[in-house]
Amino acid sequence: GDSVTQMEGPVTLSEEAFLTINCTYTATGYPSLFWYVQYPGEGLQLLLKATKADDKGSNKGFEATYRKETTSFHLEKGSVQVSDSAVYFCALSEAGGYNKLIFGAGTRLAVHP
Amino acid sequence: NAGVTQTPKFRILKIGQSMTLQCAQDMNHNYMYWYRQDPGMGLKLIYYSVGAGITDKGEVPNGYNVSRSTTEDFPLRLELAAPSQTSVYFCASSPLSGVAEKLFFGSGTQLSVL
């Protein structure tokens, strides 16, 4: 079945460092891809999305490009801030509709001043 | 606008006890979902509903039951709690199919079964 694999954390960075969180997927169809963020004590929030190959999703300085040839959707940010500390989840839309999502295990990011 | 509201936020159960996790949304969304999040794991779908009176199993439905008598409410029932059900539970809703970016999550219920 469909699945999502993302790099294990925690990822620890200094403020203003470059961030990459790797995400690869396995899917039989052409899913939409998402990055969600979970701040401490809160539910998940959509960070960005891409619905077809070569689409680039972006939001709040984060970017990810839908790469069909490498089945990847890596999250990047040029300069992280302490406020970016959170858990990041890569996800894909499950075939069959109804907006069901399949999530990766999550990557915890800690940014220090 | 409250969005998706889950209660309680925390609960400790003894093995064999039962409880209902409440979820309500005020956005008139057709679709609602229950996910569980185990430590170091991604969210896994327990049950979902596409409208009042219609529910279906997700990836990990065993040990749970749901009902959807109204558009607003989607409670999750644990009948005989087991330690394997210790997890954080998230409820979510979305307006229509094909718009997965419109998924809204509640803030979660942390459940411990001892």
mmCIF file of C-alpha atoms in Angstrom, chain A residues 32 34 36 38 41-46 49 51 87 89 93-94 96-106, chain B residues 31 33 35 37 40-43 45 48 50 57 90 94-103 105-108:
data_model
loop_
_atom_site.group_PDB
_atom_site.id
_atom_site.type_symbol
_atom_site.label_atom_id
_atom_site.label_comp_id
_atom_site.label_asym_id
_atom_site.label_seq_id
_atom_site.Cartn_x
_atom_site.Cartn_y
_atom_site.Cartn_z
ATOM 1 C CA SER A 32 -1.271 15.125 -3.487
ATOM 2 C CA PHE A 34 1.539 17.772 2.135
ATOM 3 C CA TYR A 36 1.956 19.512 8.296
ATOM 4 C CA GLN A 38 2.572 20.420 15.017
ATOM 5 C CA GLY A 41 0.304 21.081 22.735
ATOM 6 C CA GLU A 42 -1.510 21.783 19.500
ATOM 7 C CA GLY A 43 -3.081 19.879 16.636
ATOM 8 C CA LEU A 44 -1.610 19.594 13.171
ATOM 9 C CA GLN A 45 -1.673 22.570 10.825
ATOM 10 C CA LEU A 46 -1.181 22.467 7.087
ATOM 11 C CA LYS A 49 0.983 21.308 -0.326
ATOM 12 C CA THR A 51 -0.920 18.473 -6.077
ATOM 13 C CA VAL A 87 7.274 18.412 14.727
ATOM 14 C CA PHE A 89 4.899 15.558 9.192
ATOM 15 C CA SER A 93 -3.590 11.777 0.072
ATOM 16 C CA GLU A 94 -4.709 8.162 0.015
ATOM 17 C CA GLY A 96 -9.970 6.442 -3.054
ATOM 18 C CA GLY A 97 -10.740 9.990 -2.091
ATOM 19 C CA TYR A 98 -12.449 11.267 1.052
ATOM 20 C CA ASN A 99 -9.320 13.273 1.893
ATOM 21 C CA LYS A 100 -7.800 10.417 3.868
ATOM 22 C CA LEU A 101 -4.135 11.079 4.569
ATOM 23 C CA ILE A 102 -1.178 8.774 5.129
ATOM 24 C CA PHE A 103 1.442 10.309 7.386
ATOM 25 C CA GLY A 104 5.128 9.819 7.913
ATOM 26 C CA ALA A 105 6.471 9.326 11.430
ATOM 27 C CA GLY A 106 7.254 12.998 11.941
ATOM 28 C CA TYR B 31 -16.128 14.604 6.373
ATOM 29 C CA TYR B 33 -11.879 11.539 10.894
ATOM 30 C CA TYR B 35 -6.507 9.447 13.947
ATOM 31 C CA GLN B 37 -0.581 9.155 17.044
ATOM 32 C CA GLY B 40 7.644 8.232 17.133
ATOM 33 C CA MET B 41 4.971 7.231 14.645
ATOM 34 C CA GLY B 42 2.857 9.056 12.150
ATOM 35 C CA LEU B 43 -0.871 9.445 12.528
ATOM 36 C CA LEU B 45 -6.581 6.563 10.591
ATOM 37 C CA TYR B 48 -13.879 8.220 9.157
ATOM 38 C CA VAL B 50 -18.540 11.121 4.998
ATOM 39 C CA LYS B 57 -13.073 1.794 8.968
ATOM 40 C CA PHE B 90 -6.816 13.573 16.919
ATOM 41 C CA SER B 94 -12.925 18.627 5.932
ATOM 42 C CA PRO B 95 -15.647 20.143 3.762
ATOM 43 C CA LEU B 96 -15.561 18.084 0.572
ATOM 44 C CA SER B 97 -13.649 15.346 -1.155
ATOM 45 C CA GLY B 98 -10.760 16.423 -3.342
ATOM 46 C CA VAL B 99 -9.748 19.269 -1.077
ATOM 47 C CA ALA B 100 -7.439 17.534 1.371
ATOM 48 C CA GLU B 101 -5.738 20.848 2.078
ATOM 49 C CA LYS B 102 -8.945 21.861 3.840
ATOM 50 C CA LEU B 103 -8.417 19.336 6.611
ATOM 51 C CA PHE B 105 -7.422 19.149 13.181
ATOM 52 C CA GLY B 106 -8.446 19.373 16.815
ATOM 53 C CA SER B 107 -5.819 19.820 19.521
ATOM 54 C CA GLY B 108 -5.890 16.176 20.569
#
